[in-house]
Tab-separated table of C-alpha atoms in Angstrom:
chain	number	residue	atom	x	y	z
A	14	MET	CA	-79.478	-9.834	92.787
A	15	LYS	CA	-76.923	-7.136	93.267
A	16	ASN	CA	-74.231	-9.666	93.974
A	17	SER	CA	-75.048	-11.621	90.797
A	18	THR	CA	-74.825	-8.493	88.672
A	19	SER	CA	-71.442	-7.604	90.111
A	20	LYS	CA	-70.078	-11.025	89.274
A	21	LYS	CA	-71.234	-10.687	85.713
A	22	LEU	CA	-69.567	-7.267	85.315
A	23	TYR	CA	-66.379	-8.621	86.790
A	24	ALA	CA	-66.357	-11.529	84.358
A	25	LEU	CA	-66.844	-9.177	81.405
A	26	LEU	CA	-63.984	-6.992	82.607
A	27	ILE	CA	-61.659	-9.989	82.784
A	28	ILE	CA	-62.615	-11.031	79.247
A	29	ALA	CA	-61.949	-7.494	77.946
A	30	VAL	CA	-58.556	-7.343	79.594
A	31	LEU	CA	-57.669	-10.738	78.116
A	32	ASP	CA	-58.712	-9.536	74.637
A	33	ILE	CA	-56.667	-6.369	74.980
A	34	THR	CA	-53.674	-8.387	76.194
A	35	SER	CA	-54.072	-10.838	73.313
A	36	ALA	CA	-54.326	-8.015	70.762
A	37	SER	CA	-51.276	-6.310	72.185
A	38	ALA	CA	-49.298	-9.526	71.873
A	39	GLN	CA	-50.008	-9.666	68.040
A	40	SER	CA	-48.984	-6.040	67.274
A	41	TRP	CA	-45.656	-4.226	66.636
A	42	ASN	CA	-44.728	-1.226	68.672
A	43	LEU	CA	-43.888	2.009	66.890
A	44	THR	CA	-40.867	2.458	69.131
A	45	GLY	CA	-39.425	-0.991	68.456
A	46	ASN	CA	-39.948	-4.544	69.615
A	47	ALA	CA	-38.045	-7.051	71.692
A	48	GLY	CA	-38.299	-10.738	72.276
A	49	THR	CA	-39.216	-11.522	68.672
A	50	ASN	CA	-38.852	-14.986	67.196
A	51	THR	CA	-37.535	-14.942	63.640
A	52	SER	CA	-39.219	-18.245	62.991
A	53	THR	CA	-42.700	-17.092	63.871
A	54	ASN	CA	-42.729	-13.288	64.086
A	55	PHE	CA	-42.915	-11.271	60.840
A	56	ILE	CA	-44.660	-8.404	59.085
A	57	GLY	CA	-46.498	-9.493	55.990
A	58	THR	CA	-49.322	-11.621	54.692
A	59	THR	CA	-50.131	-15.287	55.054
A	60	ASP	CA	-52.313	-15.480	51.966
A	61	ALA	CA	-51.594	-14.833	48.254
A	62	LYS	CA	-51.843	-11.089	48.702
A	63	SER	CA	-49.210	-8.465	48.146
A	64	PHE	CA	-47.680	-6.634	51.095
A	65	LYS	CA	-47.786	-2.867	50.698
A	66	VAL	CA	-46.100	-0.015	52.561
A	67	ARG	CA	-47.732	3.412	52.546
A	68	THR	CA	-46.723	6.942	53.446
A	69	ASN	CA	-49.123	9.846	53.328
A	70	ASN	CA	-51.679	7.156	52.538
A	71	SER	CA	-49.964	6.388	49.211
A	72	VAL	CA	-48.402	3.018	48.315
A	73	ARG	CA	-44.624	3.433	48.186
A	74	MET	CA	-43.408	-0.172	48.219
A	75	THR	CA	-44.999	-3.429	47.205
A	76	ILE	CA	-43.846	-6.992	47.773
A	77	THR	CA	-45.882	-9.412	45.701
A	78	SER	CA	-46.791	-12.926	46.760
A	79	ALA	CA	-44.173	-14.110	44.252
A	80	GLY	CA	-41.472	-12.190	46.124
A	81	LYS	CA	-41.025	-9.346	43.610
A	82	PHE	CA	-40.106	-6.029	45.203
A	83	GLY	CA	-41.424	-2.811	43.699
A	84	ILE	CA	-40.569	0.780	44.602
A	85	GLY	CA	-42.803	3.331	42.976
A	86	THR	CA	-44.887	0.586	41.368
A	87	SER	CA	-47.555	-1.778	42.717
A	88	THR	CA	-46.917	-4.332	39.951
A	89	PRO	CA	-43.184	-5.124	39.982
A	90	LEU	CA	-42.055	-7.273	37.078
A	91	THR	CA	-38.687	-8.393	38.439
A	92	LYS	CA	-37.078	-9.136	41.773
A	93	LEU	CA	-36.357	-5.427	42.092
A	94	HIS	CA	-38.414	-2.968	40.056
A	95	VAL	CA	-37.917	0.772	40.651
A	96	VAL	CA	-40.102	3.407	38.970
A	97	SER	CA	-39.450	7.124	39.392
A	98	SER	CA	-42.748	8.829	38.707
A	99	ASP	CA	-41.802	12.266	40.046
A	100	GLY	CA	-38.890	12.912	37.661
A	101	SER	CA	-36.162	12.148	40.197
A	102	THR	CA	-33.258	9.805	39.451
A	103	PRO	CA	-32.871	6.544	41.397
A	104	ARG	CA	-29.708	6.694	43.458
A	105	LEU	CA	-27.298	4.090	44.815
A	106	GLN	CA	-24.720	5.508	47.195
A	107	SER	CA	-21.732	3.870	48.797
A	108	PRO	CA	-19.541	5.187	51.629
A	109	GLY	CA	-17.053	7.878	50.636
A	110	SER	CA	-14.082	5.521	50.695
A	111	ASN	CA	-11.417	5.389	47.955
A	112	THR	CA	-11.269	1.605	47.652
A	113	PHE	CA	-12.927	-0.845	45.339
A	114	ALA	CA	-14.909	-2.144	48.311
A	115	SER	CA	-16.675	1.236	48.471
A	116	GLY	CA	-19.358	0.525	45.900
A	117	TRP	CA	-21.818	-2.100	44.827
A	118	ASP	CA	-20.823	-5.729	44.334
A	119	PHE	CA	-22.511	-8.081	41.887
A	120	TYR	CA	-22.229	-11.872	41.995
A	121	HIS	CA	-23.105	-14.759	39.698
A	122	GLY	CA	-24.020	-17.342	42.309
A	123	THR	CA	-21.292	-17.139	44.933
A	124	THR	CA	-18.537	-16.421	42.381
A	125	GLY	CA	-17.947	-14.118	39.430
A	126	LYS	CA	-17.864	-10.948	41.470
A	127	GLY	CA	-18.220	-7.608	39.696
A	128	TYR	CA	-18.153	-4.105	41.110
A	129	VAL	CA	-19.640	-0.672	40.349
A	130	GLY	CA	-18.560	2.362	42.331
A	131	VAL	CA	-18.015	6.137	42.336
A	132	PRO	CA	-15.192	6.745	44.842
A	133	ASP	CA	-13.907	10.093	46.062
A	134	THR	CA	-10.616	11.562	44.843
A	135	GLY	CA	-7.401	9.864	45.791
A	136	ALA	CA	-6.113	6.335	45.303
A	137	SER	CA	-5.695	7.095	41.539
A	138	PHE	CA	-9.375	8.004	41.178
A	139	ALA	CA	-10.895	11.288	40.074
A	140	ALA	CA	-13.866	12.811	41.873
A	141	GLY	CA	-17.063	11.370	40.390
A	142	GLU	CA	-15.191	8.781	38.318
A	143	MET	CA	-17.361	5.791	37.438
A	144	ILE	CA	-15.637	2.516	38.223
A	145	LEU	CA	-16.543	-0.849	36.698
A	146	TYR	CA	-14.510	-3.693	38.086
A	147	GLY	CA	-14.601	-7.394	37.327
A	148	THR	CA	-13.004	-10.420	38.876
A	149	THR	CA	-9.239	-10.500	38.404
A	150	GLY	CA	-8.366	-12.008	35.025
A	151	VAL	CA	-11.980	-11.891	33.795
A	152	PRO	CA	-13.139	-9.327	31.191
A	153	ILE	CA	-16.057	-6.893	31.549
A	154	SER	CA	-18.733	-7.039	28.838
A	155	LEU	CA	-21.594	-4.819	27.736
A	156	TRP	CA	-24.447	-6.465	25.874
A	157	ALA	CA	-26.943	-4.966	23.418
A	158	GLY	CA	-29.697	-6.644	21.423
A	159	GLY	CA	-29.018	-9.973	23.064
A	160	ALA	CA	-25.383	-10.041	22.005
A	161	ARG	CA	-22.051	-9.003	23.463
A	162	ALA	CA	-21.318	-5.529	22.086
A	163	LEU	CA	-18.214	-4.426	24.017
A	164	THR	CA	-15.522	-6.257	25.937
A	165	VAL	CA	-12.855	-4.820	28.219
A	166	SER	CA	-10.188	-7.419	28.880
A	167	SER	CA	-8.272	-7.723	32.115
A	168	ASN	CA	-5.230	-6.031	30.536
A	169	GLY	CA	-7.256	-2.958	29.559
A	170	ASN	CA	-7.700	-3.785	25.864
A	171	VAL	CA	-11.141	-2.977	24.458
A	172	GLY	CA	-13.020	-5.026	21.876
A	173	ILE	CA	-16.137	-3.886	20.022
A	174	GLY	CA	-17.875	-6.691	18.196
A	175	THR	CA	-15.188	-9.127	19.312
A	176	THR	CA	-13.873	-10.724	22.499
A	177	ILE	CA	-10.395	-11.115	20.976
A	178	THR	CA	-8.764	-7.889	22.125
A	179	VAL	CA	-5.330	-8.050	20.506
A	180	SER	CA	-4.735	-4.291	20.801
A	181	LYS	CA	-5.907	-1.352	22.885
A	182	LEU	CA	-8.943	-1.108	20.599
A	183	SER	CA	-10.126	-3.978	18.394
A	184	VAL	CA	-13.247	-3.445	16.300
A	185	VAL	CA	-14.903	-6.183	14.220
A	186	ASP	CA	-17.930	-5.616	11.993
A	187	PRO	CA	-19.070	-8.579	9.847
A	188	SER	CA	-21.616	-6.479	7.943
A	189	ALA	CA	-21.107	-5.757	4.228
A	190	GLY	CA	-20.985	-2.183	3.011
A	191	THR	CA	-20.502	-0.666	6.467
A	192	SER	CA	-17.584	0.888	8.314
A	193	ALA	CA	-16.188	-0.854	11.368
A	194	ILE	CA	-15.076	2.590	12.573
A	195	ARG	CA	-16.438	5.892	11.314
A	196	ALA	CA	-14.938	9.201	12.375
A	197	GLU	CA	-16.326	12.454	11.030
A	198	ASN	CA	-15.323	16.021	11.764
A	199	THR	CA	-18.302	18.286	11.017
A	200	HIS	CA	-16.490	21.596	11.439
A	201	THR	CA	-17.729	24.071	8.790
A	202	GLY	CA	-15.569	27.107	9.511
A	203	ILE	CA	-12.084	28.045	8.372
A	204	GLY	CA	-9.366	25.628	9.446
A	205	ASN	CA	-8.674	21.950	8.894
A	206	GLY	CA	-10.771	19.505	10.873
A	207	ILE	CA	-9.316	16.031	11.364
A	208	GLY	CA	-11.476	12.927	11.122
A	209	ILE	CA	-8.868	10.533	12.489
A	210	PHE	CA	-5.452	11.357	13.918
A	211	ALA	CA	-3.087	8.441	14.512
A	212	LYS	CA	0.427	8.830	15.896
A	213	SER	CA	3.218	6.382	16.626
A	214	ASN	CA	6.676	7.949	16.795
A	215	ASN	CA	7.778	7.494	20.383
A	216	ASN	CA	11.170	6.300	19.150
A	217	PRO	CA	12.668	7.985	16.030
A	218	GLY	CA	12.870	5.527	13.157
A	219	PHE	CA	10.071	3.282	14.430
A	220	GLY	CA	6.298	3.325	14.365
A	221	TYR	CA	3.388	3.268	11.914
A	222	GLY	CA	0.878	6.103	12.201
A	223	VAL	CA	-1.673	4.250	10.080
A	224	GLN	CA	-1.517	0.708	8.711
A	225	GLY	CA	-4.256	-0.525	6.407
A	226	GLN	CA	-4.915	-4.079	5.251
A	227	GLY	CA	-7.719	-5.109	2.933
A	228	GLY	CA	-8.698	-7.910	0.603
A	229	TYR	CA	-9.259	-5.318	-2.139
A	230	VAL	CA	-7.963	-1.917	-0.980
A	231	GLY	CA	-5.606	-1.467	1.962
A	232	VAL	CA	-5.993	2.308	2.287
A	233	GLU	CA	-8.299	4.553	0.261
A	234	GLY	CA	-8.112	8.329	0.245
A	235	HIS	CA	-11.007	10.327	-1.192
A	236	CYS	CA	-11.043	14.102	-1.284
A	237	PHE	CA	-14.493	15.598	-1.858
A	238	ALA	CA	-13.675	19.288	-2.276
A	239	ASP	CA	-17.082	20.257	-3.743
A	240	THR	CA	-16.879	23.855	-5.058
A	241	TYR	CA	-13.355	24.543	-3.790
A	242	THR	CA	-11.241	25.790	-6.733
A	243	GLY	CA	-7.806	25.171	-5.234
A	244	THR	CA	-5.737	21.980	-5.214
A	245	ALA	CA	-7.183	19.085	-3.213
A	246	TYR	CA	-5.505	15.753	-2.424
A	247	GLY	CA	-6.930	12.250	-2.139
A	248	VAL	CA	-3.749	11.029	-0.426
A	249	TYR	CA	-1.001	13.394	0.751
A	250	GLY	CA	2.307	11.920	1.875
A	251	ILE	CA	5.143	13.747	3.654
A	252	GLY	CA	8.572	12.344	4.517
A	253	ASP	CA	10.262	14.732	6.955
A	254	GLY	CA	13.291	14.844	9.206
A	255	ILE	CA	16.852	16.157	9.507
A	256	ALA	CA	18.843	13.063	8.475
A	257	GLY	CA	18.598	9.779	6.610
A	258	THR	CA	16.304	8.913	3.697
A	259	ARG	CA	12.741	10.228	3.737
A	260	VAL	CA	9.928	8.817	1.567
A	261	GLY	CA	6.611	10.617	1.212
A	262	VAL	CA	4.777	7.634	-0.290
A	263	TYR	CA	6.226	4.115	-0.587
A	264	GLY	CA	4.533	1.475	-2.697
A	265	THR	CA	5.456	-2.159	-3.336
A	266	ALA	CA	3.635	-4.893	-5.237
A	267	SER	CA	4.526	-8.557	-5.782
A	268	GLY	CA	3.009	-11.991	-6.125
A	269	GLY	CA	0.370	-11.081	-8.688
A	270	THR	CA	0.106	-11.880	-12.374
A	271	THR	CA	0.560	-8.149	-12.940
A	272	ASN	CA	2.207	-5.975	-10.275
A	273	TYR	CA	2.246	-2.179	-10.020
A	274	ALA	CA	3.889	-0.450	-7.066
A	275	VAL	CA	2.277	2.759	-8.373
A	276	TYR	CA	-0.545	2.997	-10.927
A	277	CYS	CA	-1.621	6.401	-12.218
A	278	SER	CA	-5.039	6.590	-13.821
A	279	GLY	CA	-4.303	9.922	-15.445
A	280	SER	CA	-1.197	12.047	-15.983
A	281	GLY	CA	1.793	12.038	-13.647
A	282	VAL	CA	3.979	15.018	-12.744
A	283	TYR	CA	7.220	15.327	-10.779
A	284	THR	CA	9.435	18.310	-10.000
A	285	GLY	CA	12.584	16.390	-9.129
A	286	THR	CA	14.089	13.433	-11.035
A	287	TRP	CA	12.708	10.018	-11.922
A	288	THR	CA	15.516	7.448	-12.027
A	289	ASP	CA	15.919	3.760	-12.830
A	290	ILE	CA	18.137	1.775	-10.471
A	291	SER	CA	21.143	0.851	-12.637
A	292	ASP	CA	23.949	0.031	-10.204
A	293	GLN	CA	26.404	-2.598	-11.442
A	294	LYS	CA	26.065	-4.577	-8.208
A	295	PHE	CA	22.495	-5.447	-9.147
A	296	LYS	CA	23.296	-6.681	-12.673
A	297	LYS	CA	24.567	-9.900	-14.185
A	298	ASP	CA	24.891	-11.512	-17.638
A	299	LEU	CA	25.859	-8.208	-19.283
A	300	ALA	CA	25.982	-8.327	-23.113
A	301	PRO	CA	26.594	-5.600	-25.706
A	302	VAL	CA	23.765	-4.230	-27.828
A	303	THR	CA	24.295	-5.034	-31.519
A	304	GLY	CA	22.413	-4.252	-34.690
A	305	ALA	CA	20.595	-1.364	-33.031
A	306	LEU	CA	20.511	0.775	-36.178
A	307	GLY	CA	18.860	-2.036	-38.085
A	308	LEU	CA	16.199	-2.354	-35.352
A	309	ILE	CA	15.482	1.369	-35.336
A	310	ASN	CA	15.076	1.382	-39.119
A	311	GLN	CA	12.280	-1.183	-38.756
A	312	LEU	CA	10.202	0.907	-36.347
A	313	ASN	CA	7.154	2.917	-37.332
A	314	PRO	CA	6.783	6.114	-35.262
A	315	VAL	CA	3.258	7.580	-35.404
A	316	THR	CA	1.114	10.343	-33.964
A	317	TYR	CA	-2.198	9.367	-32.399
A	318	GLN	CA	-5.030	10.191	-30.024
A	319	LEU	CA	-6.296	7.838	-27.323
A	320	LYS	CA	-9.945	6.675	-27.278
A	321	LYS	CA	-10.994	8.773	-24.315
A	322	GLU	CA	-14.738	8.454	-24.959
A	323	GLU	CA	-14.625	4.659	-25.316
A	324	TYR	CA	-12.563	4.157	-22.151
A	325	PRO	CA	-13.581	6.969	-19.760
A	326	MET	CA	-12.498	5.044	-16.653
A	327	MET	CA	-8.848	5.192	-17.775
A	328	ASN	CA	-8.670	9.019	-17.727
A	329	PHE	CA	-6.851	9.319	-21.055
A	330	PRO	CA	-5.555	12.780	-22.057
A	331	ALA	CA	-7.367	14.574	-24.852
A	332	PHE	CA	-4.286	15.911	-26.722
A	333	ARG	CA	-2.441	14.286	-29.624
A	334	GLN	CA	0.708	12.290	-28.856
A	335	TYR	CA	3.808	10.761	-30.467
A	336	GLY	CA	4.813	7.158	-30.007
A	337	PHE	CA	4.663	3.573	-31.246
A	338	VAL	CA	1.931	0.963	-31.579
A	339	ALA	CA	2.864	-1.680	-28.980
A	340	GLN	CA	1.893	-4.619	-31.215
A	341	GLU	CA	4.153	-3.317	-34.020
A	342	LEU	CA	7.069	-2.595	-31.685
A	343	GLU	CA	6.742	-6.035	-30.099
A	344	LYS	CA	7.587	-7.689	-33.421
A	345	VAL	CA	10.899	-5.814	-33.598
A	346	ILE	CA	11.974	-5.306	-29.955
A	347	PRO	CA	9.761	-7.561	-27.794
A	348	LEU	CA	11.603	-6.720	-24.551
A	349	LEU	CA	10.247	-3.165	-24.690
A	350	VAL	CA	6.589	-4.297	-24.640
A	351	GLU	CA	4.788	-5.483	-21.499
A	352	ASN	CA	1.321	-6.879	-20.881
A	353	GLY	CA	-0.724	-4.824	-18.409
A	354	THR	CA	-4.126	-4.657	-16.752
A	355	HIS	CA	-6.133	-1.603	-15.789
A	356	PRO	CA	-7.213	-2.491	-12.220
A	357	GLY	CA	-10.343	-0.352	-12.189
A	358	ALA	CA	-11.305	2.331	-9.695
A	359	LYS	CA	-13.942	0.064	-8.115
A	360	ARG	CA	-14.239	-3.654	-7.525
A	361	GLU	CA	-17.111	-3.948	-9.980
A	362	ASP	CA	-15.090	-2.304	-12.768
A	363	LYS	CA	-14.118	-4.816	-15.425
A	364	ASP	CA	-10.372	-5.363	-15.850
A	365	ILE	CA	-8.994	-4.002	-19.124
A	366	GLU	CA	-5.984	-5.849	-20.523
A	367	PHE	CA	-3.536	-3.935	-22.698
A	368	LYS	CA	0.041	-3.752	-24.004
A	369	SER	CA	2.357	-0.967	-22.829
A	370	VAL	CA	5.707	0.364	-24.106
A	371	ASN	CA	8.835	0.899	-22.047
A	372	TYR	CA	9.944	4.148	-23.653
A	373	ILE	CA	12.796	4.626	-21.163
A	374	GLY	CA	14.156	1.223	-22.207
A	375	MET	CA	14.363	2.560	-25.761
A	376	ILE	CA	17.170	4.967	-24.769
A	377	PRO	CA	20.064	2.415	-24.759
A	378	ILE	CA	18.971	1.111	-28.188
A	379	LEU	CA	18.786	4.634	-29.594
A	380	THR	CA	22.207	5.382	-28.104
A	381	LYS	CA	23.746	2.312	-29.726
A	382	ALA	CA	22.012	3.094	-33.027
A	383	ILE	CA	23.535	6.590	-33.012
A	384	GLN	CA	26.952	5.088	-32.289
A	385	GLU	CA	26.571	2.608	-35.155
A	386	GLN	CA	25.386	5.361	-37.474
A	387	GLN	CA	28.297	7.578	-36.450
A	388	LYS	CA	30.682	4.741	-37.223
A	389	GLU	CA	29.206	4.443	-40.698
A	390	ILE	CA	29.530	8.191	-41.109
A	391	ASP	CA	33.174	8.024	-40.047
A	392	GLU	CA	33.811	5.201	-42.500
A	393	LEU	CA	32.186	7.182	-45.311
A	394	LYS	CA	34.292	10.177	-44.419
A	395	SER	CA	37.379	7.963	-44.569
A	396	MET	CA	36.330	6.621	-47.945
A	397	VAL	CA	35.743	10.132	-49.260
A	398	GLN	CA	39.126	11.128	-47.978
A	399	LEU	CA	40.615	7.978	-49.498
A	400	LEU	CA	39.049	8.722	-52.887
A	401	SER	CA	40.365	12.243	-52.692
A	402	ASP	CA	43.827	10.979	-51.796
A	403	ASN	CA	43.650	8.341	-54.521
A	404	LYS	CA	42.855	10.980	-57.068
A	405	ASN	CA	45.911	12.906	-56.064
A	406	LYS	CA	48.026	9.788	-55.971
A	407	LYS	CA	46.656	8.641	-59.282
A	408	GLU	CA	47.857	11.781	-60.841
A	409	SER	CA	51.227	11.353	-59.128
A	410	ALA	CA	51.458	7.655	-59.987
A	411	SER	CA	50.574	8.337	-63.577
A	412	LEU	CA	53.499	10.660	-63.723
A	413	ASN	CA	55.838	8.214	-61.930
A	414	ASN	CA	54.209	5.099	-63.441
A	415	ALA	CA	55.032	3.073	-60.254
A	416	ALA	CA	52.928	0.557	-58.302
A	417	SER	CA	51.729	1.764	-54.877
A	418	LEU	CA	49.861	0.496	-51.805
A	419	GLU	CA	47.733	2.718	-49.511
A	420	GLN	CA	46.812	2.513	-45.842
A	421	ASN	CA	43.567	0.630	-45.223
A	422	SER	CA	40.520	2.618	-44.123
A	423	PRO	CA	39.151	2.584	-41.560
A	424	ASN	CA	42.018	1.572	-39.370
A	425	PRO	CA	41.494	0.133	-36.817
A	426	PHE	CA	38.367	-1.719	-38.011
A	427	SER	CA	35.898	-4.204	-36.499
A	428	GLU	CA	33.817	-5.484	-39.413
A	429	LYS	CA	35.408	-4.492	-42.709
A	430	THR	CA	38.123	-2.252	-44.181
A	431	VAL	CA	39.225	-1.146	-47.677
A	432	ILE	CA	42.765	-1.299	-49.136
A	433	SER	CA	43.536	0.959	-52.115
A	434	PHE	CA	46.327	0.358	-54.629
A	435	TYR	CA	47.732	1.412	-58.012
A	436	ILE	CA	49.034	-1.070	-60.679
A	437	PRO	CA	50.766	0.394	-63.790
A	438	GLU	CA	49.984	-0.999	-67.232
A	439	ASN	CA	53.482	-2.433	-67.638
A	440	ILE	CA	53.144	-4.768	-64.620
A	441	GLY	CA	52.626	-8.390	-65.528
A	442	SER	CA	51.263	-9.802	-62.200
A	443	ALA	CA	50.190	-8.306	-58.893
A	444	VAL	CA	49.047	-9.809	-55.565
A	445	ILE	CA	48.273	-8.511	-52.059
A	446	LYS	CA	49.163	-10.887	-49.238
A	447	ILE	CA	48.016	-10.605	-45.612
A	448	TYR	CA	50.150	-11.964	-42.756
A	449	SER	CA	49.436	-12.502	-39.062
A	450	ASN	CA	51.496	-10.798	-36.405
A	451	ASN	CA	53.780	-13.847	-36.201
A	452	GLY	CA	54.420	-13.886	-39.989
A	453	VAL	CA	51.974	-16.619	-41.055
A	454	GLU	CA	50.272	-15.906	-44.410
A	455	ILE	CA	46.531	-15.583	-43.822
A	456	LYS	CA	45.221	-14.572	-47.225
A	457	SER	CA	46.397	-13.880	-50.779
A	458	ILE	CA	44.419	-11.582	-53.133
A	459	SER	CA	45.267	-11.619	-56.860
A	460	ILE	CA	44.887	-8.307	-58.712
A	461	SER	CA	44.049	-8.501	-62.392
A	462	THR	CA	42.998	-4.902	-63.027
A	463	LYS	CA	45.397	-2.157	-63.915
A	464	GLY	CA	45.341	1.376	-62.641
A	465	PHE	CA	43.702	2.437	-59.378
A	466	GLY	CA	41.688	-0.133	-57.499
A	467	THR	CA	40.415	-1.263	-54.103
A	468	THR	CA	39.871	-4.526	-52.311
A	469	GLU	CA	37.646	-5.088	-49.262
A	470	ILE	CA	38.821	-7.071	-46.271
A	471	LEU	CA	36.104	-8.605	-44.067
A	472	ALA	CA	36.822	-9.347	-40.406
A	473	GLY	CA	34.975	-12.654	-40.693
A	474	ALA	CA	36.812	-15.343	-38.778
A	475	LEU	CA	39.929	-13.223	-38.257
A	476	SER	CA	41.002	-12.789	-34.669
A	477	THR	CA	41.561	-9.467	-33.010
A	478	GLY	CA	45.112	-8.260	-33.528
A	479	ILE	CA	47.668	-6.556	-35.805
A	480	TYR	CA	48.082	-7.771	-39.396
A	481	THR	CA	50.604	-6.927	-42.125
A	482	TYR	CA	49.599	-6.663	-45.791
A	483	MET	CA	52.069	-6.484	-48.715
A	484	LEU	CA	51.801	-5.574	-52.434
A	485	ILE	CA	53.926	-7.828	-54.686
A	486	THR	CA	54.321	-7.080	-58.424
A	487	ASP	CA	56.146	-9.366	-60.853
A	488	GLY	CA	57.488	-11.333	-57.845
A	489	LYS	CA	58.925	-8.288	-56.059
A	490	ALA	CA	57.635	-6.679	-52.855
A	491	VAL	CA	56.610	-3.096	-53.606
A	492	ASP	CA	55.181	-1.839	-50.297
A	493	THR	CA	54.040	-3.050	-46.848
A	494	LYS	CA	51.438	-1.647	-44.409
A	495	GLN	CA	49.847	-2.690	-41.073
A	496	MET	CA	46.178	-2.807	-40.108
A	497	VAL	CA	44.504	-3.329	-36.707
A	498	LEU	CA	41.430	-5.476	-36.175
A	499	THR	CA	39.273	-4.822	-33.097
A	500	LYS	CA	36.011	-6.579	-32.195
């Protein structure tokens, strides 16, 4: 009986040892394990349950049956899902090397490598500098709202809203009524804040600080000075330097139906001079101005006020002015009237067509008119002098009772001249003959009146030159004079 009991106890002991040995073979030692088989040995689950790792009896990591890895969450939504519930910031740290390899690499498949790193100082990096690095020749992009928002090309150019980075910064915004770039200085104290500062003058004589191009307005300047009582400027241009030509504002316009290099909606003021280019090298087909006095006599100068209330967008002055009505002037001197269009301050403003007057172009016509008038005055003076002389000569001739011939007036002449003469009562016939410079008779004028008289000679078809005129009475030459014709 005793022997049988001993055998039973021995058998139970062997079974217990075998169980303990079997259990030990299925466990992992806390100090490490050896002899593992990567094909069969693992830590995890064999059913559709998540694998969880705890510390302080709290779940710290979870690997779901779908292979999603969660840190700080038991329900990861992606392959790697990190939740910081204690307010700390998740941290990725690379070795302290100063190379691009010292960071975190990202791949698309086995190619398309990208890199994120924060190297130490040295190797052209600053301490704490964030480095984004893409595959050589491939740009880096940032996406927002399911679309590419920013692109950094391999040459360092940056594009916002575009992948075509033609300059260091290219910004494209297809939205209407918005600004592709908005810069605002919100300084409220004394001193000028600058919204945008652009500079390009590395080489004197080259560079554009700002260049604007638009389908409606290339560059718009708007000064909102609010309650400021001093002078404020919408656009302020300065041309500065120590040599050469400097231009504060340069405007050019061409290719349109109407072109204005500068259009002032309001009054214009200048402290220097305003000149018209008039160099001979720019001119051709020159012709003299004629009949200017007759044109001026047809004009109708008026005083007027502009319809400021009816056309407020044109900023007309309120004071009374002197001038001409363009439609009336156009009938007399059409070259001084031009068709114009008020472009409007805004795109929605309706164009206003009008006629304008070139008042500066009136100056040459006025100058010629004064010259023509002065010529008439000189001729009248000559005639007055001639009448005075004739009176004296009449008295002398009456005493002498002899025929006489006077010098023509004016002399020289271009259009007409007057010859005065005296024929006594006892003369039977009298004639004045005109000869060319080579002695050919040009004209013969019979005189039937006695006493003092005049005859008018018109230039007509006569050529420019010197002519001789002779008084002949009763077949005998009495006197000879010369006159000069200029045209």
